[in-house]
Amino acid sequence: MICIDKRSKTPYYQQIYRQLLEQILSGRLSAGHLLPGSRTLAASLGVGRNTVDNAYSQLATEGYLLPVPGRGYQVQALPELLLDRTGPSSVPNQPPAEVSPVLYDLFYGSLSNRDFPFSQWKKEMNAVLAQESQRGINDYPGHKGDLLLREQLTDYLFETRGILCSPDQIVITAGLQGSLDILCKLFLPDGGLHVFENPSYNKARFIFQCHNLSLAYLTLDHAGAMPSSLPKDQKVTSIYLTPSHQFPLGMVMPIQRRYEFLNWALEHDAYLIEDDYDSDYSYYGSPIPALQSVDTNGRVIYLGSFSKSLSPSMRMAYLILPPALAHRYNTELAAYNGMVPWLMQRTLAQFIANGHYRRLVRRLRTKFKRTHDLLLKELRQMSPEIRIVSQGHALKFLLAFPDSMPREWLIARALEQSVRVYSPERFWQPPEDCPPTLIQIGFTAMEPEDIPLCIQRLKAAWFPEQ
Amino acid sequence: MICIDKRSKTPYYQQIYRQLLEQILSGRLSAGHLLPGSRTLAASLGVGRNTVDNAYSQLATEGYLLPVPGRGYQVQALPELLLDRTGPSSVPNQPPAEVSPVLYDLFYGSLSNRDFPFSQWKKEMNAVLAQESQRGINDYPGHKGDLLLREQLTDYLFETRGILCSPDQIVITAGLQGSLDILCKLFLPDGGLHVFENPSYNKARFIFQCHNLSLAYLTLDHAGAMPSSLPKDQKVTSIYLTPSHQFPLGMVMPIQRRYEFLNWALEHDAYLIEDDYDSDYSYYGSPIPALQSVDTNGRVIYLGSFSKSLSPSMRMAYLILPPALAHRYNTELAAYNGMVPWLMQRTLAQFIANGHYRRLVRRLRTKFKRTHDLLLKELRQMSPEIRIVSQGHALKFLLAFPDSMPREWLIARALEQSVRVYSPERFWQPPEDCPPTLIQIGFTAMEPEDIPLCIQRLKAAWFPEQ
């Protein structure tokens, strides 16, 4: 903060100059920092703009500041000797530059900008903002979220996933990790083990680790997680499952095994956490009812999200708690504020109520199925040596290659052809257990018409001679 | 989920009827649950609407469903004997009904709807949504938040609070508790004590307790938290301070004491957490520079929020980490997704960049000062027996009454006059230490012109004879 002493004999521009110089020399204004515009600073100090301009240009003359056309002045880097700071001088901001620009990024999780429902979202949001008398806009949202949205979700989930719950059991959260933050806070006093599939979603395990909870892992076979691999001697508090499509391998858990887990949970007083992350995307046959929908004993906690069916940038998800846990949430976590902006919640409620959401999901499902099928066909044609591991998975593929083609090579060769493919290592525990020729490609950000060209490049990268 | 077996000889309406009945009897459809509209259910089952209507009306005839005009059918409450469920049958939804309607709610934290900048917010949000090529709308936001917003904040905080930081040190969070969730995850591996003022904001302490961190408390005197009351024998990891206006008592920490805490933190390798929750509201004299602005050793973590200067419903706040901690955040919490919708962040960035935010803060400051001064004058006139404890506090008052007027009586009497005032007990640790005649009144949701009538009612409640 710059202070002007108006009774001092030192001219104002000198006062500003000296204070800025001191801050640059002490390292508190670090290299690259853009100073506020002279008009802005002048207004906040109550001096003329020329006064600030004088101070700035003096510092620029002496080499402390660099004029950046159109943006003002930036603090110059100083030699180490002049600086007397303790911490690291700055935090790396940008990832290192790429060798070649990426044309096709097969990242899992992003959607194409073309698929965001700009006009309907704008319309519903403006309609919410037009009701200026609505109390929600300047209050703390309720800690479970907007009631209208929870009511809309209740109906939608009954229709599409067979889920039976009352809006009281739903908590609107800021994404999957927001849901898990809440669960971990509920579980912390209980101790016990939290069991994950292996492989599983690393960013989900991470939240449990952040709360110092103890983790254990389930073995998988062709039908998904094996109940026989559940820990025998220790209290299990929760079991995290992805029954609809195992993450990341894609298999569907058969009904018999679902009941085995349900019965085990009942017998051992454990909770099943059902992460139904891509529930809207079953391309073949009817969707399998959610585990929650066959649970009659309040053992299933259901996790849903709007990241794949509206936008990952919206950070909206939800948690359906069995009645006993919902009761604990109300009492033990009453001091936990909701974290989702009311405006987004209410807009989404109207977006669902007015039919836009159902239409959007139908449109995305049709598009993703088209991309999925096309990609599958092209991959099969590319080479018989590629094994498609995660067939049945709705929004990405895991591909296995011959031993002679290790992952690092596959990724580097693809990048030379301006296509980015990914390593799924982080899903395995430990990551070294991930098969060494496995790679992951997501396709939700791709347009179907781009697939042939993208595949042509991948073929040039991996099978140039065929 | 209801399944129609199209090959069965049982008529569809009977299949629907039986499955719903089974779900009601098992308690999975609980009392009060609103069934989906018959048109909706019919479409999702692929049957005619009449078929569903027949099933519903049969159940209504038998008393399982209650027709609610305009909303459809609701599940009736059943006698306990018919139900075979394990958990509590439902979760209380609504607080118990009020005795009398509240005309003036002196809740601390809400703002008046009239103060939300509807038109400018709408304009900036629509401008962001008009740029359909912007990648942000369908990607995961960066885990530190939108860079444009962090750049705008850097300038704004330098101007108004003397804060020097680079955008790399800022993390955009979903409210104060979102900031603390992140800090606790960083602190968890370090062990040690986390020291709070007593009294202090209970919802801040709560997040530390949720992470099983160990808490200790500072004693306060007329100048705020006393450095002499810091724990002597145990490692202290963080000290949570409200130096600008002690929360909830309102005193400003003098510069000498600020330096005492800074030096102590440096010597003991502890962090000071500066919660600058109402920094934009200093009515008299210049604002005191933030503790962060006089820290040259990277010991201060700064917490700011938009709840009091834009809207509490927006759930946007930020965290400024010293460089060393920012570096740890980047590495240790890389798997932590941002929790704030990109659309809200980018809109806020434009809202600040285009000058709306500075104007809004000026307008709110003028209004709140007017309400503050008026309320102060009226309270002084009401009775000489009222002691205004938290004078200097920007957005609320703590009032102390004679011993003959205990808090419960004050609250109940005010409510009889349709005014809700609050107990500040929860800020004390233990709550019993809160002086028994202390009450809290917030005024940010009030219009100045309502003050005289509200005070008149409070006088009738508390001093009817004067």
mmCIF file of C-alpha atoms in Angstrom, chain B residues 83-361:
data_model
loop_
_atom_site.group_PDB
_atom_site.id
_atom_site.type_symbol
_atom_site.label_atom_id
_atom_site.label_comp_id
_atom_site.label_asym_id
_atom_site.label_seq_id
_atom_site.Cartn_x
_atom_site.Cartn_y
_atom_site.Cartn_z
ATOM 1 C CA LEU B 83 -43.599 -50.217 7.154
ATOM 2 C CA ASP B 84 -40.529 -52.405 7.315
ATOM 3 C CA ARG B 85 -37.633 -50.008 6.991
ATOM 4 C CA THR B 86 -34.469 -49.675 9.003
ATOM 5 C CA GLY B 87 -33.477 -45.976 9.040
ATOM 6 C CA PRO B 88 -35.546 -43.068 10.265
ATOM 7 C CA SER B 89 -38.478 -42.744 7.910
ATOM 8 C CA SER B 90 -37.781 -39.185 6.867
ATOM 9 C CA VAL B 91 -35.570 -36.236 7.507
ATOM 10 C CA PRO B 92 -37.044 -33.069 8.926
ATOM 11 C CA ASN B 93 -37.230 -30.548 6.114
ATOM 12 C CA GLN B 94 -38.678 -27.326 7.445
ATOM 13 C CA PRO B 95 -37.903 -25.540 10.691
ATOM 14 C CA PRO B 96 -40.897 -25.473 13.041
ATOM 15 C CA ALA B 97 -43.437 -22.792 12.216
ATOM 16 C CA GLU B 98 -42.904 -19.339 13.735
ATOM 17 C CA VAL B 99 -45.219 -17.972 16.359
ATOM 18 C CA SER B 100 -45.479 -14.609 14.631
ATOM 19 C CA PRO B 101 -44.247 -13.532 11.199
ATOM 20 C CA VAL B 102 -40.906 -11.749 11.265
ATOM 21 C CA LEU B 103 -41.004 -8.223 9.873
ATOM 22 C CA TYR B 104 -37.398 -7.277 10.554
ATOM 23 C CA ASP B 105 -34.796 -10.018 10.504
ATOM 24 C CA LEU B 106 -31.533 -8.662 11.902
ATOM 25 C CA PHE B 107 -29.527 -11.590 10.581
ATOM 26 C CA TYR B 108 -25.867 -10.884 9.998
ATOM 27 C CA GLY B 109 -24.673 -11.837 6.525
ATOM 28 C CA SER B 110 -27.613 -11.361 4.183
ATOM 29 C CA LEU B 111 -27.795 -8.321 1.968
ATOM 30 C CA SER B 112 -30.904 -6.599 0.700
ATOM 31 C CA ASN B 113 -32.142 -7.744 -2.703
ATOM 32 C CA ARG B 114 -32.231 -4.112 -3.756
ATOM 33 C CA ASP B 115 -28.445 -4.027 -3.494
ATOM 34 C CA PHE B 116 -27.690 -6.763 -5.986
ATOM 35 C CA PRO B 117 -26.399 -5.183 -9.228
ATOM 36 C CA PHE B 118 -28.885 -7.029 -11.424
ATOM 37 C CA SER B 119 -28.432 -5.131 -14.670
ATOM 38 C CA GLN B 120 -24.620 -4.909 -14.689
ATOM 39 C CA TRP B 121 -24.223 -8.531 -13.634
ATOM 40 C CA LYS B 122 -26.646 -9.639 -16.340
ATOM 41 C CA LYS B 123 -24.826 -7.529 -18.920
ATOM 42 C CA GLU B 124 -21.379 -8.912 -18.088
ATOM 43 C CA MET B 125 -22.642 -12.491 -17.842
ATOM 44 C CA ASN B 126 -24.377 -12.268 -21.207
ATOM 45 C CA ALA B 127 -21.222 -10.782 -22.719
ATOM 46 C CA VAL B 128 -19.227 -13.762 -21.446
ATOM 47 C CA LEU B 129 -21.838 -16.181 -22.811
ATOM 48 C CA ALA B 130 -21.791 -14.368 -26.158
ATOM 49 C CA GLN B 131 -18.190 -15.402 -26.746
ATOM 50 C CA GLU B 132 -19.019 -18.962 -27.691
ATOM 51 C CA SER B 133 -15.490 -19.679 -28.801
ATOM 52 C CA GLN B 134 -14.135 -19.278 -25.283
ATOM 53 C CA ARG B 135 -12.714 -22.586 -24.242
ATOM 54 C CA GLY B 136 -13.570 -22.126 -20.559
ATOM 55 C CA ILE B 137 -17.270 -22.938 -20.828
ATOM 56 C CA ASN B 138 -16.826 -26.659 -21.429
ATOM 57 C CA ASP B 139 -13.535 -27.403 -19.655
ATOM 58 C CA TYR B 140 -12.599 -28.018 -16.051
ATOM 59 C CA PRO B 141 -11.541 -24.636 -14.642
ATOM 60 C CA GLY B 142 -7.918 -24.429 -13.520
ATOM 61 C CA HIS B 143 -7.411 -25.494 -9.922
ATOM 62 C CA LYS B 144 -6.415 -21.961 -8.862
ATOM 63 C CA GLY B 145 -9.264 -20.316 -10.723
ATOM 64 C CA ASP B 146 -9.619 -18.058 -13.737
ATOM 65 C CA LEU B 147 -6.408 -16.126 -14.474
ATOM 66 C CA LEU B 148 -8.248 -12.975 -15.557
ATOM 67 C CA LEU B 149 -10.042 -12.847 -12.219
ATOM 68 C CA ARG B 150 -6.795 -13.374 -10.314
ATOM 69 C CA GLU B 151 -5.170 -10.544 -12.271
ATOM 70 C CA GLN B 152 -8.069 -8.205 -11.548
ATOM 71 C CA LEU B 153 -7.916 -9.100 -7.870
ATOM 72 C CA THR B 154 -4.170 -8.437 -7.735
ATOM 73 C CA ASP B 155 -4.722 -4.864 -8.885
ATOM 74 C CA TYR B 156 -7.783 -4.270 -6.749
ATOM 75 C CA LEU B 157 -6.149 -5.510 -3.567
ATOM 76 C CA PHE B 158 -3.001 -3.506 -4.169
ATOM 77 C CA GLU B 159 -5.089 -0.360 -4.545
ATOM 78 C CA THR B 160 -7.414 -0.906 -1.619
ATOM 79 C CA ARG B 161 -5.517 -3.010 0.902
ATOM 80 C CA GLY B 162 -1.879 -2.475 -0.019
ATOM 81 C CA ILE B 163 -1.615 -6.167 -0.778
ATOM 82 C CA LEU B 164 1.302 -7.180 -2.945
ATOM 83 C CA CYS B 165 1.004 -10.539 -4.567
ATOM 84 C CA SER B 166 1.221 -12.139 -7.939
ATOM 85 C CA PRO B 167 -1.835 -13.843 -9.464
ATOM 86 C CA ASP B 168 0.058 -17.116 -8.924
ATOM 87 C CA GLN B 169 -0.413 -16.778 -5.184
ATOM 88 C CA ILE B 170 -4.202 -16.446 -5.431
ATOM 89 C CA VAL B 171 -6.638 -19.351 -5.303
ATOM 90 C CA ILE B 172 -10.305 -18.666 -6.093
ATOM 91 C CA THR B 173 -12.508 -20.636 -3.700
ATOM 92 C CA ALA B 174 -16.171 -21.412 -3.055
ATOM 93 C CA GLY B 175 -16.468 -19.183 0.003
ATOM 94 C CA LEU B 176 -14.482 -18.812 3.215
ATOM 95 C CA GLN B 177 -15.039 -22.451 4.134
ATOM 96 C CA GLY B 178 -13.744 -23.437 0.695
ATOM 97 C CA SER B 179 -10.557 -21.483 1.461
ATOM 98 C CA LEU B 180 -10.219 -23.206 4.819
ATOM 99 C CA ASP B 181 -10.858 -26.640 3.308
ATOM 100 C CA ILE B 182 -7.766 -26.047 1.184
ATOM 101 C CA LEU B 183 -5.661 -24.730 4.054
ATOM 102 C CA CYS B 184 -6.584 -27.667 6.270
ATOM 103 C CA LYS B 185 -5.539 -30.091 3.524
ATOM 104 C CA LEU B 186 -2.186 -28.280 3.348
ATOM 105 C CA PHE B 187 -1.775 -28.223 7.126
ATOM 106 C CA LEU B 188 -2.843 -31.789 7.862
ATOM 107 C CA PRO B 189 0.589 -33.393 7.339
ATOM 108 C CA ASP B 190 2.231 -30.737 9.560
ATOM 109 C CA GLY B 191 0.496 -31.530 12.834
ATOM 110 C CA GLY B 192 0.753 -28.823 15.495
ATOM 111 C CA LEU B 193 -1.828 -26.524 16.999
ATOM 112 C CA HIS B 194 -4.168 -24.158 15.182
ATOM 113 C CA VAL B 195 -4.839 -21.133 17.326
ATOM 114 C CA PHE B 196 -8.063 -19.105 17.211
ATOM 115 C CA GLU B 197 -9.188 -15.952 18.921
ATOM 116 C CA ASN B 198 -11.866 -16.516 21.561
ATOM 117 C CA PRO B 199 -14.518 -15.511 20.624
ATOM 118 C CA SER B 200 -14.136 -16.186 16.899
ATOM 119 C CA TYR B 201 -16.168 -17.254 13.867
ATOM 120 C CA ASN B 202 -17.518 -20.723 14.702
ATOM 121 C CA LYS B 203 -17.931 -21.732 11.050
ATOM 122 C CA ALA B 204 -14.201 -21.177 10.503
ATOM 123 C CA ARG B 205 -13.155 -23.285 13.532
ATOM 124 C CA PHE B 206 -15.615 -25.935 12.382
ATOM 125 C CA ILE B 207 -13.629 -26.673 9.198
ATOM 126 C CA PHE B 208 -10.464 -27.268 11.223
ATOM 127 C CA GLN B 209 -12.400 -29.550 13.569
ATOM 128 C CA CYS B 210 -13.798 -31.430 10.560
ATOM 129 C CA HIS B 211 -10.209 -32.238 9.573
ATOM 130 C CA ASN B 212 -9.363 -33.503 13.070
ATOM 131 C CA LEU B 213 -6.825 -30.703 13.584
ATOM 132 C CA SER B 214 -5.934 -29.637 17.138
ATOM 133 C CA LEU B 215 -7.246 -26.256 18.261
ATOM 134 C CA ALA B 216 -6.122 -23.774 20.922
ATOM 135 C CA TYR B 217 -7.411 -20.314 21.857
ATOM 136 C CA LEU B 218 -6.087 -16.801 22.393
ATOM 137 C CA THR B 219 -7.310 -14.457 25.091
ATOM 138 C CA LEU B 220 -8.508 -11.010 23.964
ATOM 139 C CA ASP B 221 -8.176 -7.624 25.643
ATOM 140 C CA HIS B 222 -9.324 -4.158 24.521
ATOM 141 C CA ALA B 223 -6.848 -4.280 21.605
ATOM 142 C CA GLY B 224 -7.781 -7.711 20.312
ATOM 143 C CA ALA B 225 -5.891 -10.995 20.490
ATOM 144 C CA MET B 226 -3.019 -11.019 23.006
ATOM 145 C CA PRO B 227 0.276 -12.441 21.728
ATOM 146 C CA SER B 228 1.156 -13.224 25.359
ATOM 147 C CA SER B 229 -1.591 -15.860 25.409
ATOM 148 C CA LEU B 230 -0.008 -17.924 22.621
ATOM 149 C CA PRO B 231 0.725 -21.541 23.589
ATOM 150 C CA LYS B 232 4.226 -21.893 25.018
ATOM 151 C CA ASP B 233 5.100 -25.569 24.888
ATOM 152 C CA GLN B 234 3.526 -26.932 21.735
ATOM 153 C CA LYS B 235 4.282 -26.408 18.082
ATOM 154 C CA VAL B 236 1.870 -23.868 16.585
ATOM 155 C CA THR B 237 1.124 -24.281 12.879
ATOM 156 C CA SER B 238 -1.329 -21.453 12.314
ATOM 157 C CA ILE B 239 -2.875 -18.495 14.110
ATOM 158 C CA TYR B 240 -6.250 -17.288 12.823
ATOM 159 C CA LEU B 241 -6.632 -13.523 13.263
ATOM 160 C CA THR B 242 -9.165 -10.822 12.370
ATOM 161 C CA PRO B 243 -6.945 -7.741 12.794
ATOM 162 C CA SER B 244 -9.061 -5.241 10.811
ATOM 163 C CA HIS B 245 -12.173 -5.781 12.919
ATOM 164 C CA GLN B 246 -12.014 -8.536 15.508
ATOM 165 C CA PHE B 247 -14.826 -10.973 14.840
ATOM 166 C CA PRO B 248 -17.273 -10.626 16.554
ATOM 167 C CA LEU B 249 -16.145 -7.893 19.001
ATOM 168 C CA GLY B 250 -15.027 -5.282 16.463
ATOM 169 C CA MET B 251 -11.776 -3.897 17.858
ATOM 170 C CA VAL B 252 -8.911 -2.975 15.524
ATOM 171 C CA MET B 253 -5.529 -4.505 16.297
ATOM 172 C CA PRO B 254 -2.865 -1.795 16.726
ATOM 173 C CA ILE B 255 0.241 -1.887 14.560
ATOM 174 C CA GLN B 256 2.564 -2.831 17.465
ATOM 175 C CA ARG B 257 0.593 -5.960 18.194
ATOM 176 C CA ARG B 258 0.479 -6.817 14.497
ATOM 177 C CA TYR B 259 4.276 -6.762 14.456
ATOM 178 C CA GLU B 260 4.393 -8.864 17.611
ATOM 179 C CA PHE B 261 2.362 -11.554 15.861
ATOM 180 C CA LEU B 262 4.446 -11.277 12.678
ATOM 181 C CA ASN B 263 7.688 -11.651 14.629
ATOM 182 C CA TRP B 264 6.321 -14.507 16.691
ATOM 183 C CA ALA B 265 5.237 -16.307 13.523
ATOM 184 C CA LEU B 266 8.669 -15.833 11.966
ATOM 185 C CA GLU B 267 10.469 -17.090 15.071
ATOM 186 C CA HIS B 268 8.193 -20.082 15.537
ATOM 187 C CA ASP B 269 7.751 -20.964 11.869
ATOM 188 C CA ALA B 270 3.986 -20.485 12.110
ATOM 189 C CA TYR B 271 1.514 -18.984 9.636
ATOM 190 C CA LEU B 272 -0.828 -16.118 10.411
ATOM 191 C CA ILE B 273 -4.227 -16.526 8.754
ATOM 192 C CA GLU B 274 -5.642 -13.042 8.204
ATOM 193 C CA ASP B 275 -9.417 -13.145 7.768
ATOM 194 C CA ASP B 276 -10.214 -9.728 6.284
ATOM 195 C CA TYR B 277 -13.921 -10.459 6.030
ATOM 196 C CA ASP B 278 -15.257 -6.878 5.993
ATOM 197 C CA SER B 279 -12.205 -5.102 4.627
ATOM 198 C CA ASP B 280 -14.186 -2.867 2.300
ATOM 199 C CA TYR B 281 -16.095 -1.302 5.165
ATOM 200 C CA SER B 282 -14.107 1.209 7.185
ATOM 201 C CA TYR B 283 -16.296 4.206 7.803
ATOM 202 C CA TYR B 284 -13.946 6.475 9.703
ATOM 203 C CA GLY B 285 -10.388 7.372 8.753
ATOM 204 C CA SER B 286 -8.302 5.513 6.212
ATOM 205 C CA PRO B 287 -8.568 1.751 6.084
ATOM 206 C CA ILE B 288 -5.823 0.043 8.056
ATOM 207 C CA PRO B 289 -3.406 -1.735 5.711
ATOM 208 C CA ALA B 290 -3.770 -5.478 5.717
ATOM 209 C CA LEU B 291 -1.405 -7.531 7.874
ATOM 210 C CA GLN B 292 -0.367 -9.161 4.607
ATOM 211 C CA SER B 293 0.872 -5.788 3.341
ATOM 212 C CA VAL B 294 3.410 -5.375 6.164
ATOM 213 C CA ASP B 295 4.641 -8.970 6.093
ATOM 214 C CA THR B 296 8.023 -9.253 4.409
ATOM 215 C CA ASN B 297 8.680 -12.862 5.367
ATOM 216 C CA GLY B 298 5.894 -14.838 3.733
ATOM 217 C CA ARG B 299 4.130 -15.632 7.032
ATOM 218 C CA VAL B 300 0.645 -14.282 6.219
ATOM 219 C CA ILE B 301 -2.134 -16.190 4.476
ATOM 220 C CA TYR B 302 -4.819 -13.715 3.446
ATOM 221 C CA LEU B 303 -8.523 -14.663 3.250
ATOM 222 C CA GLY B 304 -10.911 -12.447 1.326
ATOM 223 C CA SER B 305 -14.496 -12.904 0.208
ATOM 224 C CA PHE B 306 -17.127 -11.404 -2.062
ATOM 225 C CA SER B 307 -19.963 -12.309 0.314
ATOM 226 C CA LYS B 308 -20.193 -8.845 1.860
ATOM 227 C CA SER B 309 -19.271 -6.803 -1.196
ATOM 228 C CA LEU B 310 -21.186 -8.540 -3.999
ATOM 229 C CA SER B 311 -23.482 -11.229 -2.636
ATOM 230 C CA PRO B 312 -23.362 -14.098 -0.134
ATOM 231 C CA SER B 313 -25.235 -16.291 -2.636
ATOM 232 C CA MET B 314 -22.364 -16.173 -5.137
ATOM 233 C CA ARG B 315 -20.077 -18.358 -3.023
ATOM 234 C CA MET B 316 -16.873 -16.740 -4.216
ATOM 235 C CA ALA B 317 -13.868 -16.033 -2.064
ATOM 236 C CA TYR B 318 -10.102 -16.201 -2.377
ATOM 237 C CA LEU B 319 -6.978 -17.193 -0.617
ATOM 238 C CA ILE B 320 -3.606 -15.480 -1.008
ATOM 239 C CA LEU B 321 -0.806 -17.865 -0.165
ATOM 240 C CA PRO B 322 2.774 -16.837 0.587
ATOM 241 C CA PRO B 323 5.070 -18.067 -2.245
ATOM 242 C CA ALA B 324 6.319 -21.136 -0.359
ATOM 243 C CA LEU B 325 2.780 -22.299 0.444
ATOM 244 C CA ALA B 326 1.605 -21.489 -3.102
ATOM 245 C CA HIS B 327 4.319 -23.809 -4.301
ATOM 246 C CA ARG B 328 3.133 -26.547 -1.939
ATOM 247 C CA TYR B 329 -0.435 -25.996 -3.116
ATOM 248 C CA ASN B 330 0.658 -26.463 -6.739
ATOM 249 C CA THR B 331 2.451 -29.703 -6.014
ATOM 250 C CA GLU B 332 0.601 -31.357 -3.128
ATOM 251 C CA LEU B 333 -2.933 -30.385 -4.099
ATOM 252 C CA ALA B 334 -2.604 -30.664 -7.879
ATOM 253 C CA ALA B 335 -5.408 -33.243 -7.872
ATOM 254 C CA TYR B 336 -7.792 -30.799 -6.208
ATOM 255 C CA ASN B 337 -10.280 -29.453 -8.752
ATOM 256 C CA GLY B 338 -11.387 -25.847 -8.615
ATOM 257 C CA MET B 339 -14.890 -25.583 -7.159
ATOM 258 C CA VAL B 340 -16.114 -22.271 -8.551
ATOM 259 C CA PRO B 341 -18.075 -22.212 -11.836
ATOM 260 C CA TRP B 342 -15.985 -20.707 -14.603
ATOM 261 C CA LEU B 343 -18.906 -18.601 -15.777
ATOM 262 C CA MET B 344 -19.156 -16.901 -12.390
ATOM 263 C CA GLN B 345 -15.420 -16.302 -12.199
ATOM 264 C CA ARG B 346 -15.144 -14.823 -15.667
ATOM 265 C CA THR B 347 -18.241 -12.673 -15.146
ATOM 266 C CA LEU B 348 -16.774 -11.340 -11.904
ATOM 267 C CA ALA B 349 -13.453 -10.622 -13.643
ATOM 268 C CA GLN B 350 -15.260 -8.510 -16.239
ATOM 269 C CA PHE B 351 -17.425 -6.954 -13.549
ATOM 270 C CA ILE B 352 -14.271 -5.757 -11.775
ATOM 271 C CA ALA B 353 -12.412 -4.818 -14.968
ATOM 272 C CA ASN B 354 -15.271 -2.644 -16.181
ATOM 273 C CA GLY B 355 -15.483 -0.679 -12.952
ATOM 274 C CA HIS B 356 -18.816 -2.071 -11.695
ATOM 275 C CA TYR B 357 -17.276 -3.677 -8.648
ATOM 276 C CA ARG B 358 -15.563 -0.503 -7.419
ATOM 277 C CA ARG B 359 -18.785 1.424 -7.881
ATOM 278 C CA LEU B 360 -20.820 -1.243 -6.100
ATOM 279 C CA VAL B 361 -18.469 -1.254 -3.103
#
